[in-house]
PDB file of C-alpha atoms in Angstrom:
ATOM      1  CA  MET A 126       0.000   0.000   0.000  1.00 63.00           C
ATOM      2  CA  VAL A 127       1.228   3.461  -0.853  1.00 69.00           C
ATOM      3  CA  SER A 128      -0.024   6.664   0.684  1.00 74.00           C
ATOM      4  CA  ILE A 129       0.630  10.261  -0.177  1.00 76.00           C
ATOM      5  CA  ALA A 130      -0.005  13.463   1.706  1.00 80.00           C
ATOM      6  CA  LEU A 131      -1.203  16.525  -0.140  1.00 79.00           C
ATOM      7  CA  THR A 132      -1.758  19.935   1.365  1.00 81.00           C
ATOM      8  CA  ALA A 133      -4.988  21.787   0.702  1.00 74.00           C
ATOM      9  CA  GLU A 134      -3.002  24.231  -1.444  1.00 76.00           C
ATOM     10  CA  GLN A 135      -1.554  21.419  -3.574  1.00 79.00           C
ATOM     11  CA  ILE A 136      -5.023  20.021  -4.165  1.00 76.00           C
ATOM     12  CA  ARG A 137      -6.458  23.474  -4.987  1.00 71.00           C
ATOM     13  CA  SER A 138      -3.656  24.170  -7.466  1.00 74.00           C
ATOM     14  CA  ALA A 139      -3.876  20.757  -9.166  1.00 76.00           C
ATOM     15  CA  PRO A 140      -5.504  20.524 -12.598  1.00 76.00           C
ATOM     16  CA  PRO A 141      -9.279  19.914 -12.474  1.00 70.00           C
ATOM     17  CA  GLU A 142      -8.886  16.327 -13.658  1.00 73.00           C
ATOM     18  CA  VAL A 143      -6.503  15.528 -10.795  1.00 76.00           C
ATOM     19  CA  ARG A 144      -8.789  17.209  -8.235  1.00 73.00           C
ATOM     20  CA  GLN A 145     -11.757  15.184  -9.522  1.00 73.00           C
ATOM     21  CA  TRP A 146      -9.759  11.966  -9.309  1.00 76.00           C
ATOM     22  CA  ILE A 147      -8.740  12.765  -5.695  1.00 77.00           C
ATOM     23  CA  GLU A 148     -12.363  13.588  -4.874  1.00 75.00           C
ATOM     24  CA  ARG A 149     -13.563  10.232  -6.254  1.00 75.00           C
ATOM     25  CA  GLU A 150     -10.839   8.296  -4.407  1.00 77.00           C
ATOM     26  CA  VAL A 151     -11.674   9.951  -1.074  1.00 73.00           C
ATOM     27  CA  ALA A 152     -15.415   9.393  -1.594  1.00 70.00           C
ATOM     28  CA  ALA A 153     -14.842   5.742  -2.463  1.00 72.00           C
ATOM     29  CA  ALA A 154     -12.574   5.256   0.571  1.00 72.00           C
ATOM     30  CA  PHE A 155     -15.281   6.556   2.926  1.00 71.00           C
ATOM     31  CA  GLY A 156     -18.107   4.754   1.126  1.00 72.00           C
ATOM     32  CA  TRP A 157     -19.761   8.006   0.048  1.00 72.00           C
ATOM     33  CA  PRO A 158     -21.711   8.119  -3.188  1.00 69.00           C
ATOM     34  CA  VAL A 159     -19.429   8.769  -6.130  1.00 63.00           C
ATOM     35  CA  LYS A 160     -20.489  11.104  -8.912  1.00 57.00           C
ATOM     36  CA  PRO A 161     -20.949   9.274 -12.203  1.00 55.00           C
ATOM     37  CA  ASP A 162     -18.128   9.839 -14.628  1.00 52.00           C
ATOM     38  CA  GLU A 163     -18.721  12.576 -17.121  1.00 48.00           C
ATOM     39  CA  PRO A 164     -17.579  12.026 -20.700  1.00 41.00           C
ATOM     40  CA  GLU A 165     -13.851  12.508 -20.883  1.00 48.00           C
ATOM     41  CA  ALA A 166     -12.936  15.857 -22.347  1.00 45.00           C
ATOM     42  CA  ALA A 167     -10.007  15.935 -24.723  1.00 44.00           C
ATOM     43  CA  PRO A 168      -7.103  18.140 -23.696  1.00 43.00           C
ATOM     44  CA  ALA A 169      -7.517  21.676 -24.973  1.00 53.00           C
ATOM     45  CA  HIS A 170      -4.347  21.674 -27.021  1.00 83.00           C
ATOM     46  CA  LEU A 171      -2.102  18.646 -26.401  1.00 93.00           C
ATOM     47  CA  VAL A 172       1.044  19.248 -28.433  1.00 94.00           C
ATOM     48  CA  SER A 173       3.422  16.617 -29.798  1.00 96.00           C
ATOM     49  CA  CYS A 174       7.090  17.381 -29.291  1.00 97.00           C
ATOM     50  CA  SER A 175       9.635  16.724 -32.009  1.00 97.00           C
ATOM     51  CA  ALA A 176      13.236  15.851 -31.180  1.00 96.00           C
ATOM     52  CA  ASN A 177      14.157  19.536 -31.583  1.00 97.00           C
ATOM     53  CA  ASP A 178      11.287  20.582 -29.291  1.00 97.00           C
ATOM     54  CA  ALA A 179      12.422  18.084 -26.645  1.00 98.00           C
ATOM     55  CA  ALA A 180      16.003  19.406 -26.804  1.00 97.00           C
ATOM     56  CA  SER A 181      14.728  22.984 -26.526  1.00 98.00           C
ATOM     57  CA  ILE A 182      12.575  22.120 -23.510  1.00 98.00           C
ATOM     58  CA  LEU A 183      15.549  20.433 -21.840  1.00 97.00           C
ATOM     59  CA  ALA A 184      17.696  23.507 -22.465  1.00 97.00           C
ATOM     60  CA  GLN A 185      15.075  25.704 -20.782  1.00 97.00           C
ATOM     61  CA  ILE A 186      14.524  23.502 -17.710  1.00 98.00           C
ATOM     62  CA  GLN A 187      18.163  22.499 -17.245  1.00 95.00           C
ATOM     63  CA  GLY A 188      18.501  24.459 -14.004  1.00 94.00           C
ATOM     64  CA  VAL A 189      15.529  22.685 -12.385  1.00 97.00           C
ATOM     65  CA  LEU A 190      16.705  19.161 -11.602  1.00 96.00           C
ATOM     66  CA  PRO A 191      13.329  17.763 -10.435  1.00 97.00           C
ATOM     67  CA  ALA A 192      11.677  19.025 -13.645  1.00 98.00           C
ATOM     68  CA  MET A 193      14.463  17.424 -15.705  1.00 97.00           C
ATOM     69  CA  ASN A 194      13.912  14.117 -13.898  1.00 97.00           C
ATOM     70  CA  VAL A 195      10.157  14.281 -14.520  1.00 98.00           C
ATOM     71  CA  PHE A 196      10.769  15.235 -18.161  1.00 98.00           C
ATOM     72  CA  PHE A 197      12.989  12.194 -18.757  1.00 98.00           C
ATOM     73  CA  GLU A 198      10.372   9.906 -17.146  1.00 97.00           C
ATOM     74  CA  PHE A 199       8.374  10.428 -20.328  1.00 97.00           C
ATOM     75  CA  GLY A 200      11.185   8.780 -22.295  1.00 97.00           C
ATOM     76  CA  ARG A 201      10.227   5.476 -20.661  1.00 95.00           C
ATOM     77  CA  GLN A 202       7.667   3.210 -22.267  1.00 93.00           C
ATOM     78  CA  GLY A 203       4.221   4.130 -20.978  1.00 91.00           C
ATOM     79  CA  SER A 204       0.923   2.319 -21.283  1.00 90.00           C
ATOM     80  CA  MET A 205      -0.577   2.613 -24.745  1.00 85.00           C
ATOM     81  CA  VAL A 206      -4.104   3.991 -24.743  1.00 83.00           C
ATOM     82  CA  PRO A 207      -6.213   1.912 -27.170  1.00 82.00           C
ATOM     83  CA  GLN A 208      -7.322   3.638 -30.387  1.00 82.00           C
ATOM     84  CA  SER A 209      -5.109   6.644 -29.779  1.00 86.00           C
ATOM     85  CA  ARG A 210      -1.604   7.914 -30.370  1.00 90.00           C
ATOM     86  CA  VAL A 211      -0.945   8.677 -26.695  1.00 93.00           C
ATOM     87  CA  GLU A 212       0.788   6.921 -23.834  1.00 93.00           C
ATOM     88  CA  ALA A 213      -0.235   7.053 -20.193  1.00 94.00           C
ATOM     89  CA  PHE A 214       2.093   7.320 -17.206  1.00 95.00           C
ATOM     90  CA  ARG A 215       0.933   6.947 -13.600  1.00 94.00           C
ATOM     91  CA  LEU A 216       1.579  10.140 -11.653  1.00 94.00           C
ATOM     92  CA  ILE A 217       2.384   8.158  -8.510  1.00 92.00           C
ATOM     93  CA  ASP A 218       5.009   6.140 -10.425  1.00 94.00           C
ATOM     94  CA  ILE A 219       6.593   9.346 -11.719  1.00 96.00           C
ATOM     95  CA  ALA A 220       6.749  10.674  -8.136  1.00 95.00           C
ATOM     96  CA  HIS A 221       8.350   7.427  -6.961  1.00 95.00           C
ATOM     97  CA  ASN A 222      10.848   7.143  -9.839  1.00 96.00           C
ATOM     98  CA  THR A 223      11.976  10.756  -9.477  1.00 97.00           C
ATOM     99  CA  ARG A 224      12.071  10.562  -5.660  1.00 96.00           C
ATOM    100  CA  LEU A 225       9.635  13.438  -5.317  1.00 95.00           C
ATOM    101  CA  GLN A 226       7.614  13.500  -2.118  1.00 94.00           C
ATOM    102  CA  ASN A 227       4.161  13.626  -3.676  1.00 92.00           C
ATOM    103  CA  VAL A 228       2.087  14.006  -6.828  1.00 92.00           C
ATOM    104  CA  GLY A 229       1.755  17.736  -6.166  1.00 92.00           C
ATOM    105  CA  GLN A 230       5.485  18.127  -6.756  1.00 95.00           C
ATOM    106  CA  VAL A 231       5.165  16.172 -10.017  1.00 96.00           C
ATOM    107  CA  ILE A 232       2.388  18.547 -11.095  1.00 95.00           C
ATOM    108  CA  GLY A 233       4.650  21.508 -10.253  1.00 95.00           C
ATOM    109  CA  CYS A 234       7.390  20.048 -12.456  1.00 97.00           C
ATOM    110  CA  LEU A 235       4.885  19.444 -15.258  1.00 97.00           C
ATOM    111  CA  ASP A 236       3.915  23.116 -15.010  1.00 96.00           C
ATOM    112  CA  VAL A 237       7.579  24.092 -15.495  1.00 97.00           C
ATOM    113  CA  ILE A 238       7.816  21.786 -18.530  1.00 98.00           C
ATOM    114  CA  THR A 239       4.556  23.116 -19.977  1.00 97.00           C
ATOM    115  CA  GLU A 240       5.728  26.710 -19.611  1.00 97.00           C
ATOM    116  CA  ALA A 241       8.936  25.853 -21.472  1.00 97.00           C
ATOM    117  CA  LEU A 242       6.888  24.204 -24.234  1.00 97.00           C
ATOM    118  CA  ARG A 243       4.640  27.265 -24.492  1.00 96.00           C
ATOM    119  CA  ARG A 244       7.664  29.542 -24.905  1.00 97.00           C
ATOM    120  CA  ILE A 245       9.130  27.258 -27.583  1.00 96.00           C
ATOM    121  CA  LYS A 246       5.881  26.950 -29.521  1.00 96.00           C
ATOM    122  CA  ASP A 247       4.896  30.585 -28.840  1.00 95.00           C
ATOM    123  CA  ASP A 248       1.453  29.240 -27.912  1.00 94.00           C
ATOM    124  CA  THR A 249      -0.055  30.020 -24.506  1.00 92.00           C
ATOM    125  CA  SER A 250      -2.642  27.250 -24.871  1.00 92.00           C
ATOM    126  CA  ALA A 251      -0.164  24.457 -25.657  1.00 95.00           C
ATOM    127  CA  ALA A 252      -0.276  21.541 -23.218  1.00 95.00           C
ATOM    128  CA  PHE A 253       2.693  19.199 -22.708  1.00 97.00           C
ATOM    129  CA  CYS A 254       0.416  16.574 -21.188  1.00 96.00           C
ATOM    130  CA  GLY A 255      -3.126  15.781 -20.213  1.00 93.00           C
ATOM    131  CA  PHE A 256      -4.600  13.865 -17.287  1.00 90.00           C
ATOM    132  CA  ASP A 257      -7.196  11.146 -16.953  1.00 84.00           C
ATOM    133  CA  ARG A 258      -9.489  10.206 -14.087  1.00 80.00           C
ATOM    134  CA  GLU A 259      -7.286   7.357 -12.901  1.00 83.00           C
ATOM    135  CA  GLY A 260      -4.253   9.499 -12.034  1.00 85.00           C
ATOM    136  CA  HIS A 261      -2.406   9.087 -15.323  1.00 91.00           C
ATOM    137  CA  CYS A 262      -0.496  11.703 -17.236  1.00 94.00           C
ATOM    138  CA  ILE A 263      -1.053  11.423 -20.996  1.00 95.00           C
ATOM    139  CA  VAL A 264       1.478  12.433 -23.676  1.00 96.00           C
ATOM    140  CA  PRO A 265       1.531  11.879 -27.436  1.00 96.00           C
ATOM    141  CA  VAL A 266       3.587   8.879 -28.603  1.00 96.00           C
ATOM    142  CA  GLU A 267       5.749  11.246 -30.676  1.00 97.00           C
ATOM    143  CA  THR A 268       6.648  13.153 -27.485  1.00 97.00           C
ATOM    144  CA  GLN A 269       7.601   9.924 -25.680  1.00 97.00           C
ATOM    145  CA  GLN A 270       9.766   8.837 -28.609  1.00 97.00           C
ATOM    146  CA  SER A 271      11.442  12.258 -28.918  1.00 98.00           C
ATOM    147  CA  ILE A 272      12.323  12.312 -25.213  1.00 98.00           C
ATOM    148  CA  PHE A 273      13.635   8.735 -25.434  1.00 97.00           C
ATOM    149  CA  GLN A 274      15.855   9.709 -28.401  1.00 97.00           C
ATOM    150  CA  LEU A 275      17.089  12.776 -26.504  1.00 97.00           C
ATOM    151  CA  TRP A 276      17.927  10.589 -23.487  1.00 95.00           C
ATOM    152  CA  GLN A 277      19.877   8.218 -25.746  1.00 95.00           C
ATOM    153  CA  THR A 278      21.778  11.173 -27.215  1.00 94.00           C
ATOM    154  CA  VAL A 279      22.599  12.563 -23.762  1.00 92.00           C
ATOM    155  CA  ILE A 280      23.766   9.177 -22.488  1.00 90.00           C
ATOM    156  CA  SER A 281      25.855   8.411 -25.578  1.00 90.00           C
ATOM    157  CA  GLY A 282      27.740  11.667 -25.051  1.00 85.00           C
ATOM    158  CA  GLN A 283      28.724  10.673 -21.498  1.00 82.00           C
ATOM    159  CA  GLN A 284      31.806   8.742 -20.486  1.00 73.00           C
ATOM    160  CA  PHE A 285      31.175   6.747 -17.327  1.00 72.00           C
ATOM    161  CA  GLY A 286      34.178   5.583 -15.351  1.00 67.00           C
ATOM    162  CA  ALA A 287      36.561   5.925 -18.268  1.00 59.00           C
ATOM    163  CA  SER A 288      39.703   7.946 -17.853  1.00 57.00           C
ATOM    164  CA  PRO A 289      41.459   9.566 -20.802  1.00 55.00           C
ATOM    165  CA  SER A 290      44.676   7.665 -20.142  1.00 53.00           C
ATOM    166  CA  THR A 291      45.682   5.026 -17.675  1.00 49.00           C
ATOM    167  CA  PRO A 292      49.168   5.399 -16.223  1.00 49.00           C
ATOM    168  CA  ALA A 293      51.456   2.373 -16.241  1.00 48.00           C
ATOM    169  CA  GLU A 294      51.860   2.543 -12.456  1.00 47.00           C
ATOM    170  CA  PRO A 295      49.499   4.179  -9.970  1.00 45.00           C
ATOM    171  CA  ALA A 296      50.920   7.370  -8.586  1.00 45.00           C
ATOM    172  CA  ALA A 297      51.580   7.537  -4.868  1.00 45.00           C
ATOM    173  CA  ALA A 298      48.990   9.489  -2.951  1.00 43.00           C
ATOM    174  CA  THR A 299      50.102  12.801  -1.527  1.00 41.00           C
ATOM    175  CA  PRO A 300      48.070  15.244   0.573  1.00 42.00           C
ATOM    176  CA  ALA A 301      47.492  17.384  -2.544  1.00 42.00           C
ATOM    177  CA  GLN A 302      46.540  14.372  -4.674  1.00 42.00           C
ATOM    178  CA  PRO A 303      43.839  12.018  -3.375  1.00 40.00           C
ATOM    179  CA  ALA A 304      44.400   8.287  -3.868  1.00 43.00           C
ATOM    180  CA  VAL A 305      40.886   7.774  -5.260  1.00 42.00           C
ATOM    181  CA  ALA A 306      39.765   9.691  -8.314  1.00 41.00           C
ATOM    182  CA  ILE A 307      36.236  11.024  -8.079  1.00 37.00           C
TER     183      ILE A 307
END
């Protein structure tokens, strides 16, 4: 069992779909009558991100590490939504994978990402993602693939544990030179 704590402010500032989902979960937990589901409204303006868009978003959010972590979560394989070109990601899984304390923090990071997308597209109604009633974040398949490709590019440019040259004999450690390279 997993539990999360949200402040009243986090719930008030969450998108309407997330607030409705929380409302239904609380009602169900207490055995209260649950409102019947209304027809699902399509996101106002869900935008697909090309590889260039993804790189531009990353450049804009680079100073916000939690937002970068959330952004790269969308490079993972999500759950395909039948008869659509979108993938769904559980908000609680994103919070767990990025080590954020709660879904409210994930939503805050998604707001940062959406603002970057809006600046790139010069469109104040552009949406990076949408939400469903079950606590999923929805992104176009093209966006998921573009972020995955960007992640691959970032990783391929990194050198992990490799040193430019290996000396024939290890140098003796001195106070100015640590014995273990970091």
